[in-house]
Amino acid sequence: MTRDVSHVTSESNRLILEERNSIVTFAAFDWENLKMTKDTNIRISLPAVCFVWQIAMIILFGVFIRYDDESDAHWVEYKKKNNISTHLENNFYYRYPSFQDVHVMIFVGFGFLMTFLKRYSFGGVGFNFLIAAFGIQWALLMQGWFHSLDTEDWKIKIGIENLINADFCVAGCLIAYGACLGKVSPVQLMVLTLFGVTLYAVEEYIILELLHVRKRCWGSMVIHAFGGYYGLAISWVLYRPMLSQSKHLQASAYHSDVFAMIGTLFLWLYWPSFNSAIADHGDGQHRAAINTYLSLAASVLTTFAISSLSKKHGKLDMVHIQNATLAGGVAMGTASEFMITPYGSLIVGFCSGIVSTFGYHFLTPFMERKLKIQDTCGIHNLHAMPGVIGGIVGAITAATASESVYGREGLIQTFGFEGKNANRTVNVQGGYQAAGLCVAIAFGLVGGALVGGILKLPIWGDASDSNCFDDEVYWEVPEDDEESGAVSLHHNMNHVSSK
Amino acid sequence: MTRDVSHVTSESNRLILEERNSIVTFAAFDWENLKMTKDTNIRISLPAVCFVWQIAMIILFGVFIRYDDESDAHWVEYKKKNNISTHLENNFYYRYPSFQDVHVMIFVGFGFLMTFLKRYSFGGVGFNFLIAAFGIQWALLMQGWFHSLDTEDWKIKIGIENLINADFCVAGCLIAYGACLGKVSPVQLMVLTLFGVTLYAVEEYIILELLHVRKRCWGSMVIHAFGGYYGLAISWVLYRPMLSQSKHLQASAYHSDVFAMIGTLFLWLYWPSFNSAIADHGDGQHRAAINTYLSLAASVLTTFAISSLSKKHGKLDMVHIQNATLAGGVAMGTASEFMITPYGSLIVGFCSGIVSTFGYHFLTPFMERKLKIQDTCGIHNLHAMPGVIGGIVGAITAATASESVYGREGLIQTFGFEGKNANRTVNVQGGYQAAGLCVAIAFGLVGGALVGGILKLPIWGDASDSNCFDDEVYWEVPEDDEESGAVSLHHNMNHVSSK
Amino acid sequence: MTRDVSHVTSESNRLILEERNSIVTFAAFDWENLKMTKDTNIRISLPAVCFVWQIAMIILFGVFIRYDDESDAHWVEYKKKNNISTHLENNFYYRYPSFQDVHVMIFVGFGFLMTFLKRYSFGGVGFNFLIAAFGIQWALLMQGWFHSLDTEDWKIKIGIENLINADFCVAGCLIAYGACLGKVSPVQLMVLTLFGVTLYAVEEYIILELLHVRKRCWGSMVIHAFGGYYGLAISWVLYRPMLSQSKHLQASAYHSDVFAMIGTLFLWLYWPSFNSAIADHGDGQHRAAINTYLSLAASVLTTFAISSLSKKHGKLDMVHIQNATLAGGVAMGTASEFMITPYGSLIVGFCSGIVSTFGYHFLTPFMERKLKIQDTCGIHNLHAMPGVIGGIVGAITAATASESVYGREGLIQTFGFEGKNANRTVNVQGGYQAAGLCVAIAFGLVGGALVGGILKLPIWGDASDSNCFDDEVYWEVPEDDEESGAVSLHHNMNHVSSK
């Protein structure tokens, strides 16, 4: 953006012009600096990764993935054979509405929640879109191999439940992205997702198949605790000592905060579907939705309370409202299907809202200063801690379950005390739940540290400390009104001076 | 935001700077004034209210609220006992998708519809979030006591239908918030909600249980007529003679109008679910959705027509499009389940769109000038009037119902002519519907006046007339681009002058 | 905000002030020009069209449209007569959730996708709202006459499936709007919709009833190919040679690009519902959803890849991300219900993402320069081309279908080889699919050319070339912050000079 002002005689005018330029060509300047620093050109690496991995997906899908009985054209016959009376018994009708809600959470919820930064909204919602779209494909394969590989023909038969689980699996990686928001390149994010999904599938296998934690209810720990610590470990390895150089961009603008509320609300609203999507048919899904609904409501009130308490004049902080209000859903992830009772759900939401908001106020700054963990979205407060709470709540609720509360069949059904677990007691079950939580955290920390090491390699095209949180680095950013203003101003100058 | 420009020698430059500062530090100035005026510090009151009331909820839920047969782990046995063939018969599968749509309307719909003000988007969507989250809990209790208290064990058994009704109940209070938008403190809103939900539950009890207005179809009057007049009465009591002092903020910005369209569209789209969510299984839900869909479509066309007619050059007014297009849904609230016929629905939408748009053009200014009612969102046009229309339409449609149209069983089913109402005639039913409408309006006006009186107390931390419609009062608002621009400009100045 | 500038003497300051005015009163200037040019006053025409057509709808609905068996109060008896065991068998419960998703796509998806222009967001989402609301009513009639007219009583019996089809039908017109975005008046759009829906219904009749292309799966061609070419033909006829005059407005702003992502994501997320909404109960809907989900995921990766490849420094282009990522859903429109296999779906998405992104990069500029087709939203890349791909894929998949893959009953069911088509072979079917595609394109091109001719008449109040892409023309646009600053500043100037 060159500008000829030579014929402006009066010093004062030059001065004023410079001033305005300094405002309007703000972004442009950044971009200049950028060129002098780290190479962020991803013109080869990003397309290469996208193409190669997508082609790999196609091949692997060709080898391994088929439709399951309920999505295959043979359903009509299958239906007859198992004399199923109506098409409605097709799992599609039990799960699809919840699936769509979860799907919205993954792409709109997480995506817009990460648009809160002044000049990183494109990256927030855009890269979320990219890695989620890749992640769900890879998750269908990884989870399929570990959970639903048909040993007859070595094929993975997918149906609606697989899609839901794939969305869940990706959620773990998007949480991790939250900690790295604005500091990593899309290529790094693809790598983060590749390994994240892999780790998740292995972890899930251990927790569900080996520890036999209740299959339907592991959300908090498998997804949130893992995803949270995975992301924190990565951003700990990728610590940027000079990040303060781009401090002016690590803030929200008025509009970007409103955009973020779109994400918050869709996450908050659909969380009951998130926790009930693959719960047991009937009372399981019903109860999971009610418990989550109540827990979320309670965490909203405590979030507002602590947020107001923590500021001068009791002013509310958008960061708290955008994030901590969701803690109730995370903390309900494991126990949502249990008979935790409505007031039990309120108590869980009550506590998690407080913990999460305090986390944003005290812990995040502390972690950055002392532990050298730069957690852009504060996932430690929204996912890691509430995830742990959720795991503990789940363990306790399981350990205290009784036949009088669940009824004989209800107990068996809810905890899956069948087959080789037929004679498991609830206390033992509680213990296994706790063990599962530890596994999740361990996988997150260790896995994250290793992946972080890989991402530290200087080949990924990430930005220099002075260019973080800036969409200019990876996106064609439109000239904004001020700039176009500047242009017309310049035109004007010449016109005037040509008199 | 003080700025030292003493060393700027050239008088002219100082001038320019002052100008720009005056523009960019606009908000800052307001804030200065603010401090000199009313005390809006809610650091004690808001947290106190949130904590105490949330703890009260937990205790009351502990005493009164349990899962119902369909969300309790005993469902498996219940199912056997009542030989229900499939899990799908669990009410969850009839209602949950509609519930989620209603849920989105309450939080995203109402929330974003109230982001239209230039500098009150945080308050619009944020406070809506807070009071709705509190309201649904309180509504579960109040409605439970009045409608579904099990007299055996004095417990309220909740299932998906209770959640939907709680969302409905809260809608009434959010409508009332619309009239007070920008003029009340969050603490006042909590009080408004506490009493609003209480009044709503009592009113609902009278209309449904005593007048036995058709249980399934009372939306327009119970929710909209009540909520509308409740809000109008409150803002009549809280009249602010000097409100014009914050006139410059009582307007929309380009972006905030687009944000508001998010709310409008989700309300418009999901209104068929709103009216059908608790309609009778089968044709009831089916017909309610169709009627509402058609009525809404018609009101969009008449809204655009009147909006264009009412302005110079036929330009459209966003306020009309954002609100009046929804009138068709409100007006359909009562009759949606009746056999009003598709063209009947179109006629209802046609009229309500016209009435509502005229209301925005003529009535709202008139009410503010003459009746001293400051109705920020124009709820009188969107909810009160269409709600009354809906009530009347419902009464007429009920009174003209016949066995030939509904079929013998259909008639009984639709109007619940069973038990003690077995020998009620449709005309009598129509009369009762009309009576119900009057009850709703009476509750709104009287209740609103009383609650308004309580909210007038000087203890609630509301803003002074000159600081209404400004998020600065209750929120940490981020520095905007212009400001940061100004900062770098200032920095630039010093740098220049220091040469 | 008073300001004393009495001491402004020096020429230089006047200059500076002028400059700023030139920036800040930018829009205002436009508006001035506007008044001197074409008459865009629609104060008579728009209301007239809305009123007359809405009244016509009411009359026609009164004559023709009634509830069908499942939405009529006689359902209770109907249910008994056909001994249907449960209310769940009411089609409402199979289709309603998908219907709501489609509904969101039409109004939020298409609407917000068209908000990407800097100063045309009102028109994008607002006019989309208007014409869709009219279109669905007209579509219910047109499609009813052609597909579901009960020859006994000459009535059209509507249920949930009709609503879904009406939404589909309108989609064709909204696609066409995309090509004309910012260049036509709302009155022209109403005309475009009136004829668009009519053409669509006739075309659909030919393709489904005469060619008997599989009833359930024709989306790509009937909707997207038709809609795409319809819009392109129109904007070819309405070619504006001097459009460059409003070039400064034919661009996005940072925030408007984020708004557009709301549309993109809801379209992307709900596309599986779009393709499965009216698929066969059971495996049909299930499989359609899975195939679309996979195809969309693949097109996201290839879109990012090509977008990055096509730009300096590998920077991503929001236009590509907002649009080409959806190509996978379009291309899956026809074959989604077939046994195309999961990897087949990925391949379709892979290719369509590439084709679409290349289209935006090369074809759109080429078409504008050489073919004189100004395609604002690039519908040729998002709908026309992928629609054709989809049609071809559908034809091939149909032609290669076999009993071993579908199972005997599955084959009959999926392709509707019943009644007079009982002895149709898959190859013949494939041929008919291809024929159907040609019909769709022909209808689009010829119909579009004719309608374009009508829209060329000078009576529709469209803007002059210098005022395109500007909401000022048809909307009351709020003063923006800069402007309000400028105004007071400008006012200030006069006050000064008047001394």
JSON list of C-alpha atoms in Angstrom, two decimals, chain B residues 414-469:
[
{"chain": "B", "resi": 414, "resn": "THR", "atom": "CA", "xyz": [-58.67, -32.33, 20.52]},
{"chain": "B", "resi": 415, "resn": "PHE", "atom": "CA", "xyz": [-60.75, -30.49, 23.10]},
{"chain": "B", "resi": 416, "resn": "GLY", "atom": "CA", "xyz": [-60.40, -33.02, 25.89]},
{"chain": "B", "resi": 417, "resn": "PHE", "atom": "CA", "xyz": [-64.14, -33.49, 26.33]},
{"chain": "B", "resi": 418, "resn": "GLU", "atom": "CA", "xyz": [-63.53, -36.26, 28.79]},
{"chain": "B", "resi": 419, "resn": "GLY", "atom": "CA", "xyz": [-64.16, -36.82, 32.46]},
{"chain": "B", "resi": 420, "resn": "LYS", "atom": "CA", "xyz": [-65.90, -33.88, 34.06]},
{"chain": "B", "resi": 421, "resn": "ASN", "atom": "CA", "xyz": [-65.92, -32.03, 30.75]},
{"chain": "B", "resi": 422, "resn": "ALA", "atom": "CA", "xyz": [-67.48, -34.89, 28.85]},
{"chain": "B", "resi": 423, "resn": "ASN", "atom": "CA", "xyz": [-70.68, -32.98, 28.19]},
{"chain": "B", "resi": 424, "resn": "ARG", "atom": "CA", "xyz": [-69.19, -29.59, 27.46]},
{"chain": "B", "resi": 425, "resn": "THR", "atom": "CA", "xyz": [-70.30, -28.05, 24.13]},
{"chain": "B", "resi": 426, "resn": "VAL", "atom": "CA", "xyz": [-67.89, -26.34, 21.76]},
{"chain": "B", "resi": 427, "resn": "ASN", "atom": "CA", "xyz": [-69.60, -22.98, 22.35]},
{"chain": "B", "resi": 428, "resn": "VAL", "atom": "CA", "xyz": [-69.07, -23.27, 26.07]},
{"chain": "B", "resi": 429, "resn": "GLN", "atom": "CA", "xyz": [-65.48, -24.25, 25.33]},
{"chain": "B", "resi": 430, "resn": "GLY", "atom": "CA", "xyz": [-65.11, -21.14, 23.18]},
{"chain": "B", "resi": 431, "resn": "GLY", "atom": "CA", "xyz": [-66.43, -19.04, 26.01]},
{"chain": "B", "resi": 432, "resn": "TYR", "atom": "CA", "xyz": [-63.94, -20.53, 28.42]},
{"chain": "B", "resi": 433, "resn": "GLN", "atom": "CA", "xyz": [-61.12, -19.85, 25.96]},
{"chain": "B", "resi": 434, "resn": "ALA", "atom": "CA", "xyz": [-62.16, -16.20, 25.89]},
{"chain": "B", "resi": 435, "resn": "ALA", "atom": "CA", "xyz": [-62.31, -16.13, 29.67]},
{"chain": "B", "resi": 436, "resn": "GLY", "atom": "CA", "xyz": [-58.80, -17.59, 29.77]},
{"chain": "B", "resi": 437, "resn": "LEU", "atom": "CA", "xyz": [-57.54, -14.75, 27.62]},
{"chain": "B", "resi": 438, "resn": "CYS", "atom": "CA", "xyz": [-58.94, -12.20, 30.04]},
{"chain": "B", "resi": 439, "resn": "VAL", "atom": "CA", "xyz": [-57.31, -13.95, 32.98]},
{"chain": "B", "resi": 440, "resn": "ALA", "atom": "CA", "xyz": [-53.94, -13.86, 31.20]},
{"chain": "B", "resi": 441, "resn": "ILE", "atom": "CA", "xyz": [-54.19, -10.13, 30.48]},
{"chain": "B", "resi": 442, "resn": "ALA", "atom": "CA", "xyz": [-55.36, -9.37, 34.01]},
{"chain": "B", "resi": 443, "resn": "PHE", "atom": "CA", "xyz": [-52.48, -11.32, 35.52]},
{"chain": "B", "resi": 444, "resn": "GLY", "atom": "CA", "xyz": [-50.05, -9.54, 33.25]},
{"chain": "B", "resi": 445, "resn": "LEU", "atom": "CA", "xyz": [-51.23, -6.02, 34.02]},
{"chain": "B", "resi": 446, "resn": "VAL", "atom": "CA", "xyz": [-51.82, -6.36, 37.75]},
{"chain": "B", "resi": 447, "resn": "GLY", "atom": "CA", "xyz": [-48.80, -8.56, 38.36]},
{"chain": "B", "resi": 448, "resn": "GLY", "atom": "CA", "xyz": [-46.59, -6.32, 36.29]},
{"chain": "B", "resi": 449, "resn": "ALA", "atom": "CA", "xyz": [-47.71, -3.21, 38.15]},
{"chain": "B", "resi": 450, "resn": "LEU", "atom": "CA", "xyz": [-46.93, -4.80, 41.50]},
{"chain": "B", "resi": 451, "resn": "VAL", "atom": "CA", "xyz": [-43.57, -6.19, 40.42]},
{"chain": "B", "resi": 452, "resn": "GLY", "atom": "CA", "xyz": [-42.76, -2.84, 38.82]},
{"chain": "B", "resi": 453, "resn": "GLY", "atom": "CA", "xyz": [-43.33, -1.27, 42.19]},
{"chain": "B", "resi": 454, "resn": "ILE", "atom": "CA", "xyz": [-40.84, -3.61, 43.79]},
{"chain": "B", "resi": 455, "resn": "LEU", "atom": "CA", "xyz": [-38.29, -2.94, 41.04]},
{"chain": "B", "resi": 456, "resn": "LYS", "atom": "CA", "xyz": [-38.64, 0.80, 41.64]},
{"chain": "B", "resi": 457, "resn": "LEU", "atom": "CA", "xyz": [-36.87, 0.45, 44.98]},
{"chain": "B", "resi": 458, "resn": "PRO", "atom": "CA", "xyz": [-33.47, 2.19, 44.81]},
{"chain": "B", "resi": 459, "resn": "ILE", "atom": "CA", "xyz": [-31.54, -0.92, 45.82]},
{"chain": "B", "resi": 460, "resn": "TRP", "atom": "CA", "xyz": [-31.21, -2.77, 42.53]},
{"chain": "B", "resi": 461, "resn": "GLY", "atom": "CA", "xyz": [-28.27, -1.00, 40.95]},
{"chain": "B", "resi": 462, "resn": "ASP", "atom": "CA", "xyz": [-29.99, 0.10, 37.75]},
{"chain": "B", "resi": 463, "resn": "ALA", "atom": "CA", "xyz": [-28.36, 2.70, 35.54]},
{"chain": "B", "resi": 464, "resn": "SER", "atom": "CA", "xyz": [-29.23, 6.38, 35.43]},
{"chain": "B", "resi": 465, "resn": "ASP", "atom": "CA", "xyz": [-31.16, 7.71, 32.44]},
{"chain": "B", "resi": 466, "resn": "SER", "atom": "CA", "xyz": [-27.98, 8.86, 30.76]},
{"chain": "B", "resi": 467, "resn": "ASN", "atom": "CA", "xyz": [-26.37, 5.42, 30.92]},
{"chain": "B", "resi": 468, "resn": "CYS", "atom": "CA", "xyz": [-29.06, 3.16, 29.61]},
{"chain": "B", "resi": 469, "resn": "PHE", "atom": "CA", "xyz": [-28.43, 0.86, 26.64]}
]
